């Protein structure tokens, strides 16, 4: 019997390049649709795999999406302009990719009878809130990036019926090693900077953030792909772990503790006003999802990578969706 074929948009990205490997290992057919904004290198190792198809295309192109959906059983939608700064730099494109293309993909998938779409959303949607936030807490997007995700989430959920099941994963801020490495994420950035320059700058520092290892994020996505639709009836899941909420100051201190000789430079000015502390009861209770890695382990992982000189030039543009 032919294996189930999953479409992974953004499959060359930070999350996608791990997910694609995992799905292949689990026996699925994987079709990646990506326009390789940060190169195709992340998939080099698995290129040529008999169950992997690579489509170099833009998700904003109606015809490419139509063709790419042929023979697909479930869709994982990761492709996006990711992060506040990257979206601000190219606002029109961000709306076209993150919102319009998402809706087109979902409509076409539904029309074809594809019954599941897993959408990578973000805890950034909570924006600025002092409470501990559940999926039912009010959304308060304070950036264009979060607005594109909030609007997409809402419209995807309105499309749900007995034939089409959108599943929304509000991922915490990710960290850790991936074949498509990102150093513009705060845990990775602090760990890299501390390793190379022995100094990190903290702007404000009181802002709360939930964190999740990128490998755990890929596992969570696969859990949703494999969960029976009844299990996804709650539809929206915060994805992370209660114990992995930290303030930026706490994070900086952890980095300084793990990477000796690191000086923390505290700056009063707050560049990023977002602060959110998130509750992850639902994903654990309904889907049995638990993390396997913690932030201190992620810091160690990056430190080791830098010590072993595995990443020659961590300032290379390819590791950044924007330059911090
Ligand atoms: N990394 C995080 O901390 C984080 C947190 C919450 C949510 N998310 C969400 O998870 C998903 C994956 O994020 P990531 O960190 O892997 O990002 P990433 O930037 O590493 O990957 C995005 C991928 O999408 C591709 N892409 C972008 N525009 C495209 C287009 N027009 N057509 C086809 N492909 C396109 C890029 O080439 C890239 O490979 C995103 O939807 C993001 O919003 C990420």
Tab-separated table of N, CA, C and O in Angstrom, residues 232-300:
chain	number	residue	atom	x	y	z
A	232	UNK	N	-8.848	16.294	18.245
A	232	UNK	CA	-8.492	17.678	17.931
A	232	UNK	C	-9.700	18.594	18.067
A	232	UNK	O	-9.690	19.717	17.574
A	233	UNK	N	-10.742	18.086	18.751
A	233	UNK	CA	-11.978	18.862	18.771
A	233	UNK	C	-11.798	20.218	19.462
A	233	UNK	O	-12.550	21.146	19.226
A	234	UNK	N	-10.768	20.344	20.308
A	234	UNK	CA	-10.537	21.650	20.951
A	234	UNK	C	-9.873	22.619	19.970
A	234	UNK	O	-9.747	23.802	20.235
A	235	UNK	N	-9.355	22.099	18.893
A	235	UNK	CA	-8.880	22.872	17.728
A	235	UNK	C	-7.652	23.737	17.940
A	235	UNK	O	-6.774	23.792	17.101
A	236	UNK	N	-7.613	24.497	19.039
A	236	UNK	CA	-6.466	25.393	19.257
A	236	UNK	C	-5.670	24.879	20.458
A	236	UNK	O	-6.245	24.582	21.508
A	237	UNK	N	-4.374	24.754	20.280
A	237	UNK	CA	-3.516	24.251	21.357
A	237	UNK	C	-2.309	25.158	21.538
A	237	UNK	O	-1.553	25.374	20.573
A	238	UNK	N	-2.135	25.670	22.758
A	238	UNK	CA	-0.853	26.284	23.084
A	238	UNK	C	0.157	25.154	23.127
A	238	UNK	O	-0.126	24.094	23.682
A	239	UNK	N	1.329	25.387	22.565
A	239	UNK	CA	2.285	24.292	22.487
A	239	UNK	C	3.595	24.674	23.181
A	239	UNK	O	4.315	25.563	22.701
A	240	UNK	N	3.846	24.024	24.305
A	240	UNK	CA	5.027	24.304	25.105
A	240	UNK	C	4.876	23.591	26.433
A	240	UNK	O	4.226	22.542	26.497
A	241	UNK	N	5.440	24.167	27.493
A	241	UNK	CA	5.400	23.531	28.811
A	241	UNK	C	5.333	24.628	29.885
A	241	UNK	O	6.077	25.617	29.796
A	242	UNK	N	4.463	24.435	30.879
A	242	UNK	CA	4.289	25.462	31.927
A	242	UNK	C	5.611	25.889	32.553
A	242	UNK	O	5.819	27.064	32.838
A	243	UNK	N	6.502	24.916	32.783
A	243	UNK	CA	7.758	25.211	33.499
A	243	UNK	C	8.758	25.958	32.623
A	243	UNK	O	9.806	26.379	33.106
A	244	UNK	N	8.456	26.099	31.356
A	244	UNK	CA	9.409	26.725	30.445
A	244	UNK	C	9.031	28.163	30.077
A	244	UNK	O	9.357	28.651	29.002
A	245	UNK	N	8.311	28.821	30.989
A	245	UNK	CA	8.089	30.269	30.872
A	245	UNK	C	9.219	30.957	31.631
A	245	UNK	O	9.473	30.623	32.788
A	246	UNK	N	9.913	31.870	31.001
A	246	UNK	CA	11.002	32.609	31.646
A	246	UNK	C	10.869	34.090	31.302
A	246	UNK	O	10.359	34.431	30.224
A	247	UNK	N	11.393	34.953	32.194
A	247	UNK	CA	11.549	36.341	31.763
A	247	UNK	C	12.861	36.403	30.968
A	247	UNK	O	13.728	35.523	31.113
A	248	UNK	N	13.006	37.455	30.176
A	248	UNK	CA	14.232	37.593	29.375
A	248	UNK	C	15.448	37.737	30.309
A	248	UNK	O	16.534	37.234	30.015
A	249	UNK	N	15.227	38.380	31.455
A	249	UNK	CA	16.325	38.506	32.431
A	249	UNK	C	16.722	37.125	32.965
A	249	UNK	O	17.905	36.799	33.036
A	250	UNK	N	15.724	36.324	33.313
A	250	UNK	CA	16.023	34.961	33.795
A	250	UNK	C	16.777	34.175	32.723
A	250	UNK	O	17.714	33.430	33.021
A	251	UNK	N	16.357	34.348	31.482
A	251	UNK	CA	17.026	33.645	30.381
A	251	UNK	C	18.492	34.074	30.280
A	251	UNK	O	19.395	33.230	30.178
A	252	UNK	N	18.714	35.395	30.335
A	252	UNK	CA	20.085	35.914	30.227
A	252	UNK	C	20.945	35.355	31.365
A	252	UNK	O	22.099	34.949	31.156
A	253	UNK	N	20.353	35.283	32.568
A	253	UNK	CA	21.112	34.761	33.715
A	253	UNK	C	21.455	33.282	33.539
A	253	UNK	O	22.553	32.846	33.891
A	254	UNK	N	20.521	32.549	32.969
A	254	UNK	CA	20.786	31.129	32.700
A	254	UNK	C	21.942	30.974	31.715
A	254	UNK	O	22.811	30.122	31.876
A	255	UNK	N	21.916	31.829	30.688
A	255	UNK	CA	22.979	31.774	29.667
A	255	UNK	C	24.321	32.106	30.319
A	255	UNK	O	25.328	31.408	30.108
A	256	UNK	N	24.332	33.152	31.168
A	256	UNK	CA	25.578	33.564	31.820
A	256	UNK	C	26.099	32.478	32.763
A	256	UNK	O	27.302	32.293	32.914
A	257	UNK	N	25.166	31.754	33.363
A	257	UNK	CA	25.548	30.666	34.276
A	257	UNK	C	26.174	29.498	33.506
A	257	UNK	O	27.157	28.910	33.931
A	258	UNK	N	25.626	29.216	32.342
A	258	UNK	CA	26.089	28.065	31.551
A	258	UNK	C	27.348	28.395	30.759
A	258	UNK	O	28.150	27.517	30.459
A	259	UNK	N	27.468	29.662	30.345
A	259	UNK	CA	28.610	30.028	29.500
A	259	UNK	C	29.467	31.000	30.302
A	259	UNK	O	29.194	32.215	30.352
A	260	UNK	N	30.475	30.463	30.972
A	260	UNK	CA	31.189	31.255	31.974
A	260	UNK	C	31.905	32.443	31.335
A	260	UNK	O	32.331	32.393	30.180
A	261	UNK	N	31.984	33.516	32.129
A	261	UNK	CA	32.646	34.733	31.661
A	261	UNK	C	31.716	35.665	30.900
A	261	UNK	O	32.133	36.721	30.419
A	262	UNK	N	30.414	35.301	30.817
A	262	UNK	CA	29.474	36.159	30.066
A	262	UNK	C	29.044	37.360	30.904
A	262	UNK	O	28.619	37.206	32.051
A	263	UNK	N	29.164	38.545	30.304
A	263	UNK	CA	28.725	39.766	30.975
A	263	UNK	C	27.346	40.143	30.428
A	263	UNK	O	27.127	40.100	29.206
A	264	UNK	N	26.438	40.484	31.343
A	264	UNK	CA	25.112	40.926	30.878
A	264	UNK	C	25.045	42.438	30.948
A	264	UNK	O	25.293	43.036	32.001
A	265	UNK	N	24.703	43.039	29.815
A	265	UNK	CA	24.574	44.486	29.751
A	265	UNK	C	23.072	44.819	29.803
A	265	UNK	O	22.330	44.491	28.871
A	266	UNK	N	22.629	45.397	30.913
A	266	UNK	CA	21.196	45.728	31.041
A	266	UNK	C	20.929	47.116	30.481
A	266	UNK	O	21.567	48.085	30.878
A	267	UNK	N	19.983	47.188	29.539
A	267	UNK	CA	19.637	48.463	28.911
A	267	UNK	C	18.192	48.769	29.313
A	267	UNK	O	17.337	47.874	29.238
A	268	UNK	N	17.951	50.021	29.753
A	268	UNK	CA	16.589	50.351	30.244
A	268	UNK	C	15.550	50.308	29.129
A	268	UNK	O	14.420	49.878	29.313
A	269	UNK	N	15.964	50.782	27.942
A	269	UNK	CA	15.032	50.869	26.808
A	269	UNK	C	14.464	49.470	26.503
A	269	UNK	O	15.202	48.484	26.467
A	270	UNK	N	13.132	49.408	26.299
A	270	UNK	CA	12.511	48.124	25.947
A	270	UNK	C	12.199	48.154	24.454
A	270	UNK	O	11.374	48.936	24.008
A	271	UNK	N	12.888	47.306	23.690
A	271	UNK	CA	12.674	47.297	22.236
A	271	UNK	C	11.412	46.520	21.878
A	271	UNK	O	10.733	46.831	20.925
A	272	UNK	N	11.165	45.458	22.637
A	272	UNK	CA	10.055	44.570	22.321
A	272	UNK	C	9.099	44.560	23.503
A	272	UNK	O	9.436	44.100	24.586
A	273	UNK	N	7.903	45.120	23.275
A	273	UNK	CA	6.949	45.303	24.380
A	273	UNK	C	6.186	44.033	24.726
A	273	UNK	O	5.487	43.984	25.734
A	274	UNK	N	6.308	42.998	23.885
A	274	UNK	CA	5.493	41.808	24.141
A	274	UNK	C	5.864	41.146	25.460
A	274	UNK	O	7.036	41.036	25.792
A	275	UNK	N	4.851	40.738	26.207
A	275	UNK	CA	5.099	39.926	27.388
A	275	UNK	C	3.919	38.988	27.548
A	275	UNK	O	2.769	39.411	27.538
A	276	UNK	N	4.193	37.706	27.611
A	276	UNK	CA	3.114	36.732	27.771
A	276	UNK	C	3.650	35.481	28.434
A	276	UNK	O	4.756	35.041	28.159
A	277	UNK	N	2.833	34.969	29.352
A	277	UNK	CA	3.179	33.789	30.135
A	277	UNK	C	2.044	32.810	29.890
A	277	UNK	O	0.878	33.173	30.079
A	278	UNK	N	2.380	31.607	29.459
A	278	UNK	CA	1.340	30.775	28.849
A	278	UNK	C	1.118	29.463	29.606
A	278	UNK	O	2.060	28.863	30.124
A	279	UNK	N	-0.136	29.049	29.617
A	279	UNK	CA	-0.554	27.792	30.237
A	279	UNK	C	-0.660	26.704	29.149
A	279	UNK	O	-1.263	26.927	28.108
A	280	UNK	N	-0.054	25.545	29.437
A	280	UNK	CA	-0.013	24.485	28.417
A	280	UNK	C	-0.750	23.219	28.859
A	280	UNK	O	-0.420	22.119	28.429
A	281	UNK	N	-1.763	23.405	29.714
A	281	UNK	CA	-2.503	22.240	30.227
A	281	UNK	C	-3.179	21.467	29.091
A	281	UNK	O	-3.147	20.241	29.050
A	282	UNK	N	-3.788	22.186	28.162
A	282	UNK	CA	-4.636	21.522	27.168
A	282	UNK	C	-3.860	20.549	26.282
A	282	UNK	O	-4.279	19.412	26.065
A	283	UNK	N	-2.706	20.980	25.806
A	283	UNK	CA	-1.961	20.136	24.857
A	283	UNK	C	-1.512	18.845	25.541
A	283	UNK	O	-1.459	17.774	24.928
A	284	UNK	N	-1.240	18.959	26.854
A	284	UNK	CA	-0.807	17.787	27.615
A	284	UNK	C	-2.005	16.862	27.861
A	284	UNK	O	-1.931	15.663	27.642
A	285	UNK	N	-3.104	17.478	28.282
A	285	UNK	CA	-4.279	16.696	28.656
A	285	UNK	C	-4.940	16.033	27.431
A	285	UNK	O	-5.277	14.860	27.448
A	286	UNK	N	-5.100	16.824	26.368
A	286	UNK	CA	-5.864	16.311	25.221
A	286	UNK	C	-5.010	15.482	24.272
A	286	UNK	O	-5.479	14.537	23.679
A	287	UNK	N	-3.745	15.897	24.096
A	287	UNK	CA	-2.910	15.206	23.100
A	287	UNK	C	-1.769	14.421	23.727
A	287	UNK	O	-0.994	13.774	23.016
A	288	UNK	N	-1.643	14.514	25.039
A	288	UNK	CA	-0.557	13.788	25.722
A	288	UNK	C	0.821	14.332	25.364
A	288	UNK	O	1.825	13.632	25.524
A	289	UNK	N	0.876	15.594	24.930
A	289	UNK	CA	2.176	16.135	24.501
A	289	UNK	C	3.002	16.619	25.695
A	289	UNK	O	2.538	17.412	26.508
A	290	UNK	N	4.231	16.130	25.756
A	290	UNK	CA	5.166	16.595	26.793
A	290	UNK	C	6.507	16.907	26.152
A	290	UNK	O	6.913	16.223	25.208
A	291	UNK	N	7.197	17.875	26.695
A	291	UNK	CA	8.492	18.240	26.115
A	291	UNK	C	9.558	17.206	26.504
A	291	UNK	O	9.409	16.497	27.498
A	292	UNK	N	10.619	17.155	25.715
A	292	UNK	CA	11.739	16.255	26.039
A	292	UNK	C	13.011	17.053	26.334
A	292	UNK	O	14.004	16.489	26.759
A	293	UNK	N	12.975	18.372	26.049
A	293	UNK	CA	14.174	19.192	26.264
A	293	UNK	C	13.791	20.499	26.936
A	293	UNK	O	12.666	20.978	26.769
A	294	UNK	N	14.754	21.067	27.652
A	294	UNK	CA	14.492	22.322	28.369
A	294	UNK	C	15.464	23.399	27.884
A	294	UNK	O	16.475	23.093	27.227
A	295	UNK	N	15.165	24.645	28.264
A	295	UNK	CA	16.010	25.768	27.847
A	295	UNK	C	17.481	25.579	28.272
A	295	UNK	O	18.382	25.748	27.445
A	296	UNK	N	17.751	25.194	29.547
A	296	UNK	CA	19.172	25.000	29.908
A	296	UNK	C	19.869	23.988	28.984
A	296	UNK	O	21.032	24.180	28.601
A	297	UNK	N	19.149	22.935	28.605
A	297	UNK	CA	19.746	21.960	27.678
A	297	UNK	C	19.987	22.578	26.301
A	297	UNK	O	20.985	22.297	25.646
A	298	UNK	N	19.071	23.433	25.881
A	298	UNK	CA	19.220	24.115	24.585
A	298	UNK	C	20.447	25.019	24.577
A	298	UNK	O	21.182	25.094	23.593
A	299	UNK	N	20.672	25.704	25.703
A	299	UNK	CA	21.839	26.594	25.807
A	299	UNK	C	23.124	25.759	25.692
A	299	UNK	O	24.040	26.099	24.927
A	300	UNK	N	23.146	24.643	26.418
A	300	UNK	CA	24.315	23.735	26.377
A	300	UNK	C	24.570	23.243	24.945
A	300	UNK	O	25.712	23.151	24.500
